[in-house]
Amino acid sequence: MLVHKTLVDSGDRVVSIVPTYQQHFSIPKSIGADVHFLKLREENNWLPDLDELKRLVFPETKLIALTNPNNPTGSLIDKEMLKEIADIANTADSWILCDEVYRGTDQHGSGMTASIADIYEKGISTAGMSKAYSLAGLRLGWVAAPNSVIEDVMIHRDYDTISVGMIDDYLATIALESVDRLLERSHEITRGNLSYLSSWVDGEKKLSWVKPNSGTTALIKIELPIKSYDFCVKLLQNTGVMFTPGAAMGMEGFIRVGYANNPEVLKIGLSRVSEYLTNI
Amino acid sequence: MLVHKTLVDSGDRVVSIVPTYQQHFSIPKSIGADVHFLKLREENNWLPDLDELKRLVFPETKLIALTNPNNPTGSLIDKEMLKEIADIANTADSWILCDEVYRGTDQHGSGMTASIADIYEKGISTAGMSKAYSLAGLRLGWVAAPNSVIEDVMIHRDYDTISVGMIDDYLATIALESVDRLLERSHEITRGNLSYLSSWVDGEKKLSWVKPNSGTTALIKIELPIKSYDFCVKLLQNTGVMFTPGAAMGMEGFIRVGYANNPEVLKIGLSRVSEYLTNI
């Protein structure tokens, strides 16, 4: 929100990759920006089609908004593709705002997605404690960007909220001093759970997906003659398991499954879903 | 911010009492509201002129924004006057948003300002932990309003910030369980300090004021041929004492003095200011 408020004015052209957090397109819209969407598609493994992006990015494009790793799909734009996106942005002298809140949760290696702020001069990376560090309760995030942007963002932050909680700030500092142990714990949970979820999806005839490469959520296609919202409500009522309907993020026909919970809870939940799927 | 975003639309008429926090008029302005000001005047002891308020409140007035106790003046609208303001609002079916963040710091009795939410059906009171409870670092506040408003505010809150920090929430709960001791401590500091400040102002020929009835700030007139900003900068450079220039809140010729600090620090600071005033 702070970055949009800092950079985007009424009438500015903004390109947002969807699905993503609603804020990434609704806030520029609320400012009066001319927002265009680049829809991620299953056949591209939920990665942006760069030819389409080229067509959407005009000289007057002010900002391109990405989410990498992506929520809800768990897709991951690699460093090479980020560089190509930066090249496209550069032709229009556009800012790239990349929400990297899931940075650290990649399924391989260090878990650390390449950061747009390291790749592109006008790249802005935002992230926080809530995902890879499993400390959403601290309500603390950060912005990596050129100094001029940071100065303006600080003014907006001072106006809106003054600061994050001092205790949250202190505890986040302690947590980040033990970043390796925190990430190791996260990787154990998310890699183990995704592996389990993957076998489970493979065994369910009514479900299919593009397996995520990062994040803690997966978008799963339901091959059933039922709307995603109705499916999720009935599933919740019958089994106590809650998925998010794809319709809530413009992805009818899909459900979003968060898999960063306790491994035992995940297993019990999925077995209940299996039973439910057999009986409908 | 949440209340303005919930109730105010572009074109709505809003009346804001000034001086106050900039947000109370700038946020409705940024939404596109038609904002009118009711300026508090020294000759009214920094209390609103109700005849002027009547002239400003038209049938189409959506919201009247107050701050009570007031920052920067420390003036306090009593229950009777609040009722009269509610009657004026009622003629236009307007909401009253009353920022009561200094509630609990009155100089007399329990310290508890009457709350607009208790007085008027369309009264909305906002407050938080930062002033009377001396816990600004927790970044936690609340809104008291009719259910319909609260429901809409919750949706805005969920969209903007999801929640306050969980640890802040927990610690604020503990603090509020000891509310009497916290307020007693605050009263000791603010009442003792204001009494000291009062004697000091009385002894300074170049200063005059309307003595505050609440809050932790006072607006002091400087009878010197110097702009408030220049005065504050020079004072800071020469003595290390920082006051806020009235010009920052549309009150040229005044300075804002916060007096809720350590009593010893206050005494040392004021004696330095005395010395400075003698020599200019």
mmCIF file with all atom_site columns, C-alpha atoms in Angstrom, chain B residues 71-261:
data_model
loop_
_atom_site.group_PDB
_atom_site.id
_atom_site.type_symbol
_atom_site.label_atom_id
_atom_site.label_alt_id
_atom_site.label_comp_id
_atom_site.label_asym_id
_atom_site.label_entity_id
_atom_site.label_seq_id
_atom_site.pdbx_PDB_ins_code
_atom_site.Cartn_x
_atom_site.Cartn_y
_atom_site.Cartn_z
_atom_site.occupancy
_atom_site.B_iso_or_equiv
_atom_site.pdbx_formal_charge
_atom_site.auth_seq_id
_atom_site.auth_comp_id
_atom_site.auth_asym_id
_atom_site.auth_atom_id
_atom_site.pdbx_PDB_model_num
ATOM 1   C CA . ASN B 1 71  ? -4.118  18.224  20.859 1.00 0.00 ? 71  ASN B CA 1
ATOM 2   C CA . PRO B 1 72  ? -2.297  20.687  20.733 1.00 0.00 ? 72  PRO B CA 1
ATOM 3   C CA . THR B 1 73  ? -4.236  23.025  23.019 1.00 0.00 ? 73  THR B CA 1
ATOM 4   C CA . GLY B 1 74  ? -5.174  20.647  25.848 1.00 0.00 ? 74  GLY B CA 1
ATOM 5   C CA . SER B 1 75  ? -8.693  22.116  25.872 1.00 0.00 ? 75  SER B CA 1
ATOM 6   C CA . LEU B 1 76  ? -11.507 19.883  27.058 1.00 0.00 ? 76  LEU B CA 1
ATOM 7   C CA . ILE B 1 77  ? -15.093 19.929  25.763 1.00 0.00 ? 77  ILE B CA 1
ATOM 8   C CA . ASP B 1 78  ? -17.271 18.977  28.738 1.00 0.00 ? 78  ASP B CA 1
ATOM 9   C CA . LYS B 1 79  ? -20.294 16.699  28.648 1.00 0.00 ? 79  LYS B CA 1
ATOM 10  C CA . GLU B 1 80  ? -22.793 19.562  28.372 1.00 0.00 ? 80  GLU B CA 1
ATOM 11  C CA . MET B 1 81  ? -21.068 21.076  25.378 1.00 0.00 ? 81  MET B CA 1
ATOM 12  C CA . LEU B 1 82  ? -20.721 17.635  23.760 1.00 0.00 ? 82  LEU B CA 1
ATOM 13  C CA . LYS B 1 83  ? -24.501 17.254  24.100 1.00 0.00 ? 83  LYS B CA 1
ATOM 14  C CA . GLU B 1 84  ? -25.001 20.610  22.403 1.00 0.00 ? 84  GLU B CA 1
ATOM 15  C CA . ILE B 1 85  ? -22.677 19.523  19.586 1.00 0.00 ? 85  ILE B CA 1
ATOM 16  C CA . ALA B 1 86  ? -24.636 16.271  19.306 1.00 0.00 ? 86  ALA B CA 1
ATOM 17  C CA . ASP B 1 87  ? -27.865 18.303  18.991 1.00 0.00 ? 87  ASP B CA 1
ATOM 18  C CA . ILE B 1 88  ? -26.346 20.331  16.168 1.00 0.00 ? 88  ILE B CA 1
ATOM 19  C CA . ALA B 1 89  ? -25.157 17.139  14.448 1.00 0.00 ? 89  ALA B CA 1
ATOM 20  C CA . ASN B 1 90  ? -28.592 15.595  14.932 1.00 0.00 ? 90  ASN B CA 1
ATOM 21  C CA . THR B 1 91  ? -30.300 18.391  12.979 1.00 0.00 ? 91  THR B CA 1
ATOM 22  C CA . ALA B 1 92  ? -28.255 17.282  9.959  1.00 0.00 ? 92  ALA B CA 1
ATOM 23  C CA . ASP B 1 93  ? -28.232 13.573  10.835 1.00 0.00 ? 93  ASP B CA 1
ATOM 24  C CA . SER B 1 94  ? -24.414 13.816  10.772 1.00 0.00 ? 94  SER B CA 1
ATOM 25  C CA . TRP B 1 95  ? -21.945 11.407  12.252 1.00 0.00 ? 95  TRP B CA 1
ATOM 26  C CA . ILE B 1 96  ? -19.605 12.781  14.900 1.00 0.00 ? 96  ILE B CA 1
ATOM 27  C CA . LEU B 1 97  ? -16.130 11.280  14.921 1.00 0.00 ? 97  LEU B CA 1
ATOM 28  C CA . CYS B 1 98  ? -14.413 12.178  18.171 1.00 0.00 ? 98  CYS B CA 1
ATOM 29  C CA . ASP B 1 99  ? -10.742 11.380  18.565 1.00 0.00 ? 99  ASP B CA 1
ATOM 30  C CA . GLU B 1 100 ? -10.476 10.642  22.273 1.00 0.00 ? 100 GLU B CA 1
ATOM 31  C CA . VAL B 1 101 ? -6.903  9.381   22.307 1.00 0.00 ? 101 VAL B CA 1
ATOM 32  C CA . TYR B 1 102 ? -6.140  11.645  25.308 1.00 0.00 ? 102 TYR B CA 1
ATOM 33  C CA . ARG B 1 103 ? -9.159  10.328  27.250 1.00 0.00 ? 103 ARG B CA 1
ATOM 34  C CA . GLY B 1 104 ? -7.987  9.515   30.765 1.00 0.00 ? 104 GLY B CA 1
ATOM 35  C CA . THR B 1 105 ? -5.623  12.477  31.106 1.00 0.00 ? 105 THR B CA 1
ATOM 36  C CA . ASP B 1 106 ? -8.022  15.155  32.422 1.00 0.00 ? 106 ASP B CA 1
ATOM 37  C CA . GLN B 1 107 ? -6.537  17.270  35.181 1.00 0.00 ? 107 GLN B CA 1
ATOM 38  C CA . HIS B 1 108 ? -9.403  16.534  37.583 1.00 0.00 ? 108 HIS B CA 1
ATOM 39  C CA . GLY B 1 109 ? -11.270 13.548  39.022 1.00 0.00 ? 109 GLY B CA 1
ATOM 40  C CA . SER B 1 110 ? -11.036 10.218  37.203 1.00 0.00 ? 110 SER B CA 1
ATOM 41  C CA . GLY B 1 111 ? -9.363  11.882  34.241 1.00 0.00 ? 111 GLY B CA 1
ATOM 42  C CA . MET B 1 112 ? -12.035 10.430  31.963 1.00 0.00 ? 112 MET B CA 1
ATOM 43  C CA . THR B 1 113 ? -13.491 12.779  29.359 1.00 0.00 ? 113 THR B CA 1
ATOM 44  C CA . ALA B 1 114 ? -17.136 12.074  28.461 1.00 0.00 ? 114 ALA B CA 1
ATOM 45  C CA . SER B 1 115 ? -17.257 9.882   25.369 1.00 0.00 ? 115 SER B CA 1
ATOM 46  C CA . ILE B 1 116 ? -19.293 10.914  22.324 1.00 0.00 ? 116 ILE B CA 1
ATOM 47  C CA . ALA B 1 117 ? -20.215 7.251   21.749 1.00 0.00 ? 117 ALA B CA 1
ATOM 48  C CA . ASP B 1 118 ? -22.103 7.359   25.093 1.00 0.00 ? 118 ASP B CA 1
ATOM 49  C CA . ILE B 1 119 ? -23.873 10.623  24.283 1.00 0.00 ? 119 ILE B CA 1
ATOM 50  C CA . TYR B 1 120 ? -24.969 10.473  20.658 1.00 0.00 ? 120 TYR B CA 1
ATOM 51  C CA . GLU B 1 121 ? -26.478 7.666   18.608 1.00 0.00 ? 121 GLU B CA 1
ATOM 52  C CA . LYS B 1 122 ? -24.269 8.502   15.637 1.00 0.00 ? 122 LYS B CA 1
ATOM 53  C CA . GLY B 1 123 ? -21.243 9.238   17.803 1.00 0.00 ? 123 GLY B CA 1
ATOM 54  C CA . ILE B 1 124 ? -17.978 7.426   17.110 1.00 0.00 ? 124 ILE B CA 1
ATOM 55  C CA . SER B 1 125 ? -15.157 7.472   19.649 1.00 0.00 ? 125 SER B CA 1
ATOM 56  C CA . THR B 1 126 ? -11.628 6.454   18.824 1.00 0.00 ? 126 THR B CA 1
ATOM 57  C CA . ALA B 1 127 ? -8.835  6.020   21.328 1.00 0.00 ? 127 ALA B CA 1
ATOM 58  C CA . GLY B 1 128 ? -5.810  3.864   22.067 1.00 0.00 ? 128 GLY B CA 1
ATOM 59  C CA . MET B 1 129 ? -3.014  2.864   24.381 1.00 0.00 ? 129 MET B CA 1
ATOM 60  C CA . SER B 1 130 ? -0.570  5.604   23.433 1.00 0.00 ? 130 SER B CA 1
ATOM 61  C CA . LYS B 1 131 ? -1.421  8.549   25.693 1.00 0.00 ? 131 LYS B CA 1
ATOM 62  C CA . ALA B 1 132 ? -3.158  7.989   29.061 1.00 0.00 ? 132 ALA B CA 1
ATOM 63  C CA . TYR B 1 133 ? -1.779  4.448   29.238 1.00 0.00 ? 133 TYR B CA 1
ATOM 64  C CA . SER B 1 134 ? 1.679   5.573   28.163 1.00 0.00 ? 134 SER B CA 1
ATOM 65  C CA . LEU B 1 135 ? 2.088   2.603   25.815 1.00 0.00 ? 135 LEU B CA 1
ATOM 66  C CA . ALA B 1 136 ? 2.501   4.213   22.400 1.00 0.00 ? 136 ALA B CA 1
ATOM 67  C CA . GLY B 1 137 ? 4.959   1.467   21.437 1.00 0.00 ? 137 GLY B CA 1
ATOM 68  C CA . LEU B 1 138 ? 2.104   -1.055  21.378 1.00 0.00 ? 138 LEU B CA 1
ATOM 69  C CA . ARG B 1 139 ? 0.439   0.614   18.335 1.00 0.00 ? 139 ARG B CA 1
ATOM 70  C CA . LEU B 1 140 ? -3.024  -0.449  19.456 1.00 0.00 ? 140 LEU B CA 1
ATOM 71  C CA . GLY B 1 141 ? -6.250  1.524   19.382 1.00 0.00 ? 141 GLY B CA 1
ATOM 72  C CA . TRP B 1 142 ? -9.993  1.010   19.246 1.00 0.00 ? 142 TRP B CA 1
ATOM 73  C CA . VAL B 1 143 ? -13.226 2.389   17.862 1.00 0.00 ? 143 VAL B CA 1
ATOM 74  C CA . ALA B 1 144 ? -16.523 2.632   19.782 1.00 0.00 ? 144 ALA B CA 1
ATOM 75  C CA . ALA B 1 145 ? -19.455 3.056   17.393 1.00 0.00 ? 145 ALA B CA 1
ATOM 76  C CA . PRO B 1 146 ? -22.775 1.529   16.326 1.00 0.00 ? 146 PRO B CA 1
ATOM 77  C CA . ASN B 1 147 ? -22.478 -2.081  15.131 1.00 0.00 ? 147 ASN B CA 1
ATOM 78  C CA . SER B 1 148 ? -23.086 -1.238  11.494 1.00 0.00 ? 148 SER B CA 1
ATOM 79  C CA . VAL B 1 149 ? -20.084 1.110   11.490 1.00 0.00 ? 149 VAL B CA 1
ATOM 80  C CA . ILE B 1 150 ? -17.914 -1.355  13.382 1.00 0.00 ? 150 ILE B CA 1
ATOM 81  C CA . GLU B 1 151 ? -18.666 -4.091  10.837 1.00 0.00 ? 151 GLU B CA 1
ATOM 82  C CA . ASP B 1 152 ? -17.597 -1.872  7.943  1.00 0.00 ? 152 ASP B CA 1
ATOM 83  C CA . VAL B 1 153 ? -14.540 -0.642  9.844  1.00 0.00 ? 153 VAL B CA 1
ATOM 84  C CA . MET B 1 154 ? -13.540 -4.267  10.452 1.00 0.00 ? 154 MET B CA 1
ATOM 85  C CA . ILE B 1 155 ? -13.659 -4.970  6.722  1.00 0.00 ? 155 ILE B CA 1
ATOM 86  C CA . HIS B 1 156 ? -11.402 -1.965  6.061  1.00 0.00 ? 156 HIS B CA 1
ATOM 87  C CA . ARG B 1 157 ? -9.086  -3.028  8.879  1.00 0.00 ? 157 ARG B CA 1
ATOM 88  C CA . ASP B 1 158 ? -8.872  -6.568  7.501  1.00 0.00 ? 158 ASP B CA 1
ATOM 89  C CA . TYR B 1 159 ? -8.023  -5.183  4.057  1.00 0.00 ? 159 TYR B CA 1
ATOM 90  C CA . ASP B 1 160 ? -5.401  -2.676  5.250  1.00 0.00 ? 160 ASP B CA 1
ATOM 91  C CA . THR B 1 161 ? -3.590  -4.381  8.102  1.00 0.00 ? 161 THR B CA 1
ATOM 92  C CA . ILE B 1 162 ? -5.393  -7.675  8.958  1.00 0.00 ? 162 ILE B CA 1
ATOM 93  C CA . SER B 1 163 ? -4.768  -7.147  12.676 1.00 0.00 ? 163 SER B CA 1
ATOM 94  C CA . VAL B 1 164 ? -2.556  -5.452  15.228 1.00 0.00 ? 164 VAL B CA 1
ATOM 95  C CA . GLY B 1 165 ? 0.425   -7.448  16.423 1.00 0.00 ? 165 GLY B CA 1
ATOM 96  C CA . MET B 1 166 ? -0.672  -10.425 18.510 1.00 0.00 ? 166 MET B CA 1
ATOM 97  C CA . ILE B 1 167 ? 1.914   -9.702  21.193 1.00 0.00 ? 167 ILE B CA 1
ATOM 98  C CA . ASP B 1 168 ? 0.874   -6.052  21.352 1.00 0.00 ? 168 ASP B CA 1
ATOM 99  C CA . ASP B 1 169 ? -2.716  -7.246  21.683 1.00 0.00 ? 169 ASP B CA 1
ATOM 100 C CA . TYR B 1 170 ? -1.796  -9.571  24.523 1.00 0.00 ? 170 TYR B CA 1
ATOM 101 C CA . LEU B 1 171 ? 0.269   -6.987  26.411 1.00 0.00 ? 171 LEU B CA 1
ATOM 102 C CA . ALA B 1 172 ? -2.413  -4.317  25.977 1.00 0.00 ? 172 ALA B CA 1
ATOM 103 C CA . THR B 1 173 ? -4.908  -6.726  27.555 1.00 0.00 ? 173 THR B CA 1
ATOM 104 C CA . ILE B 1 174 ? -2.618  -7.182  30.555 1.00 0.00 ? 174 ILE B CA 1
ATOM 105 C CA . ALA B 1 175 ? -2.135  -3.408  30.805 1.00 0.00 ? 175 ALA B CA 1
ATOM 106 C CA . LEU B 1 176 ? -5.871  -2.746  30.681 1.00 0.00 ? 176 LEU B CA 1
ATOM 107 C CA . GLU B 1 177 ? -6.428  -5.242  33.495 1.00 0.00 ? 177 GLU B CA 1
ATOM 108 C CA . SER B 1 178 ? -4.342  -2.858  35.633 1.00 0.00 ? 178 SER B CA 1
ATOM 109 C CA . VAL B 1 179 ? -5.960  0.248   34.232 1.00 0.00 ? 179 VAL B CA 1
ATOM 110 C CA . ASP B 1 180 ? -6.324  1.976   37.629 1.00 0.00 ? 180 ASP B CA 1
ATOM 111 C CA . ARG B 1 181 ? -2.626  1.774   38.426 1.00 0.00 ? 181 ARG B CA 1
ATOM 112 C CA . LEU B 1 182 ? -1.665  2.907   34.933 1.00 0.00 ? 182 LEU B CA 1
ATOM 113 C CA . LEU B 1 183 ? -3.955  5.914   35.101 1.00 0.00 ? 183 LEU B CA 1
ATOM 114 C CA . GLU B 1 184 ? -2.811  6.775   38.607 1.00 0.00 ? 184 GLU B CA 1
ATOM 115 C CA . ARG B 1 185 ? 0.768   6.862   37.362 1.00 0.00 ? 185 ARG B CA 1
ATOM 116 C CA . SER B 1 186 ? -0.228  9.013   34.385 1.00 0.00 ? 186 SER B CA 1
ATOM 117 C CA . HIS B 1 187 ? -2.149  11.431  36.577 1.00 0.00 ? 187 HIS B CA 1
ATOM 118 C CA . GLU B 1 188 ? 0.779   11.810  38.934 1.00 0.00 ? 188 GLU B CA 1
ATOM 119 C CA . ILE B 1 189 ? 3.053   12.709  36.053 1.00 0.00 ? 189 ILE B CA 1
ATOM 120 C CA . THR B 1 190 ? 0.749   14.925  33.994 1.00 0.00 ? 190 THR B CA 1
ATOM 121 C CA . ARG B 1 191 ? -0.889  16.748  36.924 1.00 0.00 ? 191 ARG B CA 1
ATOM 122 C CA . GLY B 1 192 ? 2.388   17.357  38.716 1.00 0.00 ? 192 GLY B CA 1
ATOM 123 C CA . ASN B 1 193 ? 4.096   18.454  35.513 1.00 0.00 ? 193 ASN B CA 1
ATOM 124 C CA . LEU B 1 194 ? 1.281   20.753  34.389 1.00 0.00 ? 194 LEU B CA 1
ATOM 125 C CA . SER B 1 195 ? 1.282   22.420  37.774 1.00 0.00 ? 195 SER B CA 1
ATOM 126 C CA . TYR B 1 196 ? 5.017   23.007  37.439 1.00 0.00 ? 196 TYR B CA 1
ATOM 127 C CA . LEU B 1 197 ? 4.691   24.186  33.839 1.00 0.00 ? 197 LEU B CA 1
ATOM 128 C CA . SER B 1 198 ? 1.907   26.546  34.895 1.00 0.00 ? 198 SER B CA 1
ATOM 129 C CA . SER B 1 199 ? 4.061   28.323  37.482 1.00 0.00 ? 199 SER B CA 1
ATOM 130 C CA . TRP B 1 200 ? 6.833   28.514  34.946 1.00 0.00 ? 200 TRP B CA 1
ATOM 131 C CA . VAL B 1 201 ? 4.656   30.088  32.210 1.00 0.00 ? 201 VAL B CA 1
ATOM 132 C CA . ASP B 1 202 ? 3.291   32.576  34.778 1.00 0.00 ? 202 ASP B CA 1
ATOM 133 C CA . GLY B 1 203 ? 6.867   33.664  35.487 1.00 0.00 ? 203 GLY B CA 1
ATOM 134 C CA . GLU B 1 204 ? 7.863   34.139  31.852 1.00 0.00 ? 204 GLU B CA 1
ATOM 135 C CA . LYS B 1 205 ? 6.999   37.599  30.527 1.00 0.00 ? 205 LYS B CA 1
ATOM 136 C CA . LYS B 1 206 ? 7.415   36.642  26.870 1.00 0.00 ? 206 LYS B CA 1
ATOM 137 C CA . LEU B 1 207 ? 4.988   33.700  27.124 1.00 0.00 ? 207 LEU B CA 1
ATOM 138 C CA . SER B 1 208 ? 1.260   33.389  27.724 1.00 0.00 ? 208 SER B CA 1
ATOM 139 C CA . TRP B 1 209 ? -1.302  30.608  27.365 1.00 0.00 ? 209 TRP B CA 1
ATOM 140 C CA . VAL B 1 210 ? -4.710  29.186  28.058 1.00 0.00 ? 210 VAL B CA 1
ATOM 141 C CA . LYS B 1 211 ? -3.885  26.575  30.662 1.00 0.00 ? 211 LYS B CA 1
ATOM 142 C CA . PRO B 1 212 ? -4.833  23.065  29.468 1.00 0.00 ? 212 PRO B CA 1
ATOM 143 C CA . ASN B 1 213 ? -7.545  21.041  31.195 1.00 0.00 ? 213 ASN B CA 1
ATOM 144 C CA . SER B 1 214 ? -6.454  17.703  29.803 1.00 0.00 ? 214 SER B CA 1
ATOM 145 C CA . GLY B 1 215 ? -3.994  15.978  27.529 1.00 0.00 ? 215 GLY B CA 1
ATOM 146 C CA . THR B 1 216 ? -0.230  16.165  27.686 1.00 0.00 ? 216 THR B CA 1
ATOM 147 C CA . THR B 1 217 ? 0.409   19.185  25.462 1.00 0.00 ? 217 THR B CA 1
ATOM 148 C CA . ALA B 1 218 ? -0.026  22.937  25.818 1.00 0.00 ? 218 ALA B CA 1
ATOM 149 C CA . LEU B 1 219 ? -0.127  25.663  23.193 1.00 0.00 ? 219 LEU B CA 1
ATOM 150 C CA . ILE B 1 220 ? 1.939   28.626  24.365 1.00 0.00 ? 220 ILE B CA 1
ATOM 151 C CA . LYS B 1 221 ? 1.977   32.044  22.715 1.00 0.00 ? 221 LYS B CA 1
ATOM 152 C CA . ILE B 1 222 ? 5.438   33.507  22.118 1.00 0.00 ? 222 ILE B CA 1
ATOM 153 C CA . GLU B 1 223 ? 5.437   37.279  22.281 1.00 0.00 ? 223 GLU B CA 1
ATOM 154 C CA . LEU B 1 224 ? 8.607   37.675  20.283 1.00 0.00 ? 224 LEU B CA 1
ATOM 155 C CA . PRO B 1 225 ? 9.352   39.079  16.820 1.00 0.00 ? 225 PRO B CA 1
ATOM 156 C CA . ILE B 1 226 ? 10.278  35.647  15.457 1.00 0.00 ? 226 ILE B CA 1
ATOM 157 C CA . LYS B 1 227 ? 8.513   32.914  13.526 1.00 0.00 ? 227 LYS B CA 1
ATOM 158 C CA . SER B 1 228 ? 7.625   29.826  15.578 1.00 0.00 ? 228 SER B CA 1
ATOM 159 C CA . TYR B 1 229 ? 9.690   27.557  13.328 1.00 0.00 ? 229 TYR B CA 1
ATOM 160 C CA . ASP B 1 230 ? 12.821  29.705  13.643 1.00 0.00 ? 230 ASP B CA 1
ATOM 161 C CA . PHE B 1 231 ? 12.299  30.004  17.374 1.00 0.00 ? 231 PHE B CA 1
ATOM 162 C CA . CYS B 1 232 ? 12.058  26.226  17.807 1.00 0.00 ? 232 CYS B CA 1
ATOM 163 C CA . VAL B 1 233 ? 15.096  25.519  15.631 1.00 0.00 ? 233 VAL B CA 1
ATOM 164 C CA . LYS B 1 234 ? 17.243  28.089  17.464 1.00 0.00 ? 234 LYS B CA 1
ATOM 165 C CA . LEU B 1 235 ? 16.028  26.913  20.843 1.00 0.00 ? 235 LEU B CA 1
ATOM 166 C CA . LEU B 1 236 ? 16.928  23.332  19.943 1.00 0.00 ? 236 LEU B CA 1
ATOM 167 C CA . GLN B 1 237 ? 20.367  24.331  18.666 1.00 0.00 ? 237 GLN B CA 1
ATOM 168 C CA . ASN B 1 238 ? 21.128  26.466  21.730 1.00 0.00 ? 238 ASN B CA 1
ATOM 169 C CA . THR B 1 239 ? 19.613  24.442  24.547 1.00 0.00 ? 239 THR B CA 1
ATOM 170 C CA . GLY B 1 240 ? 18.802  20.932  23.297 1.00 0.00 ? 240 GLY B CA 1
ATOM 171 C CA . VAL B 1 241 ? 15.144  21.531  24.182 1.00 0.00 ? 241 VAL B CA 1
ATOM 172 C CA . MET B 1 242 ? 12.644  20.734  21.444 1.00 0.00 ? 242 MET B CA 1
ATOM 173 C CA . PHE B 1 243 ? 9.190   22.302  21.143 1.00 0.00 ? 243 PHE B CA 1
ATOM 174 C CA . THR B 1 244 ? 6.957   21.951  18.084 1.00 0.00 ? 244 THR B CA 1
ATOM 175 C CA . PRO B 1 245 ? 6.413   25.144  16.073 1.00 0.00 ? 245 PRO B CA 1
ATOM 176 C CA . GLY B 1 246 ? 2.753   26.183  15.930 1.00 0.00 ? 246 GLY B CA 1
ATOM 177 C CA . ALA B 1 247 ? 3.216   26.828  12.206 1.00 0.00 ? 247 ALA B CA 1
ATOM 178 C CA . ALA B 1 248 ? 3.350   23.049  11.728 1.00 0.00 ? 248 ALA B CA 1
ATOM 179 C CA . MET B 1 249 ? -0.302  22.925  12.821 1.00 0.00 ? 249 MET B CA 1
ATOM 180 C CA . GLY B 1 250 ? -1.512  26.204  11.336 1.00 0.00 ? 250 GLY B CA 1
ATOM 181 C CA . MET B 1 251 ? -0.921  28.148  14.574 1.00 0.00 ? 251 MET B CA 1
ATOM 182 C CA . GLU B 1 252 ? 1.827   30.666  13.834 1.00 0.00 ? 252 GLU B CA 1
ATOM 183 C CA . GLY B 1 253 ? 2.887   32.644  16.886 1.00 0.00 ? 253 GLY B CA 1
ATOM 184 C CA . PHE B 1 254 ? 2.532   29.622  19.167 1.00 0.00 ? 254 PHE B CA 1
ATOM 185 C CA . ILE B 1 255 ? 4.655   26.691  20.217 1.00 0.00 ? 255 ILE B CA 1
ATOM 186 C CA . ARG B 1 256 ? 3.436   23.291  21.378 1.00 0.00 ? 256 ARG B CA 1
ATOM 187 C CA . VAL B 1 257 ? 4.975   21.987  24.572 1.00 0.00 ? 257 VAL B CA 1
ATOM 188 C CA . GLY B 1 258 ? 4.613   18.333  25.513 1.00 0.00 ? 258 GLY B CA 1
ATOM 189 C CA . TYR B 1 259 ? 4.847   17.986  29.269 1.00 0.00 ? 259 TYR B CA 1
ATOM 190 C CA . ALA B 1 260 ? 4.363   14.253  29.919 1.00 0.00 ? 260 ALA B CA 1
ATOM 191 C CA . ASN B 1 261 ? 8.051   13.528  30.280 1.00 0.00 ? 261 ASN B CA 1
#
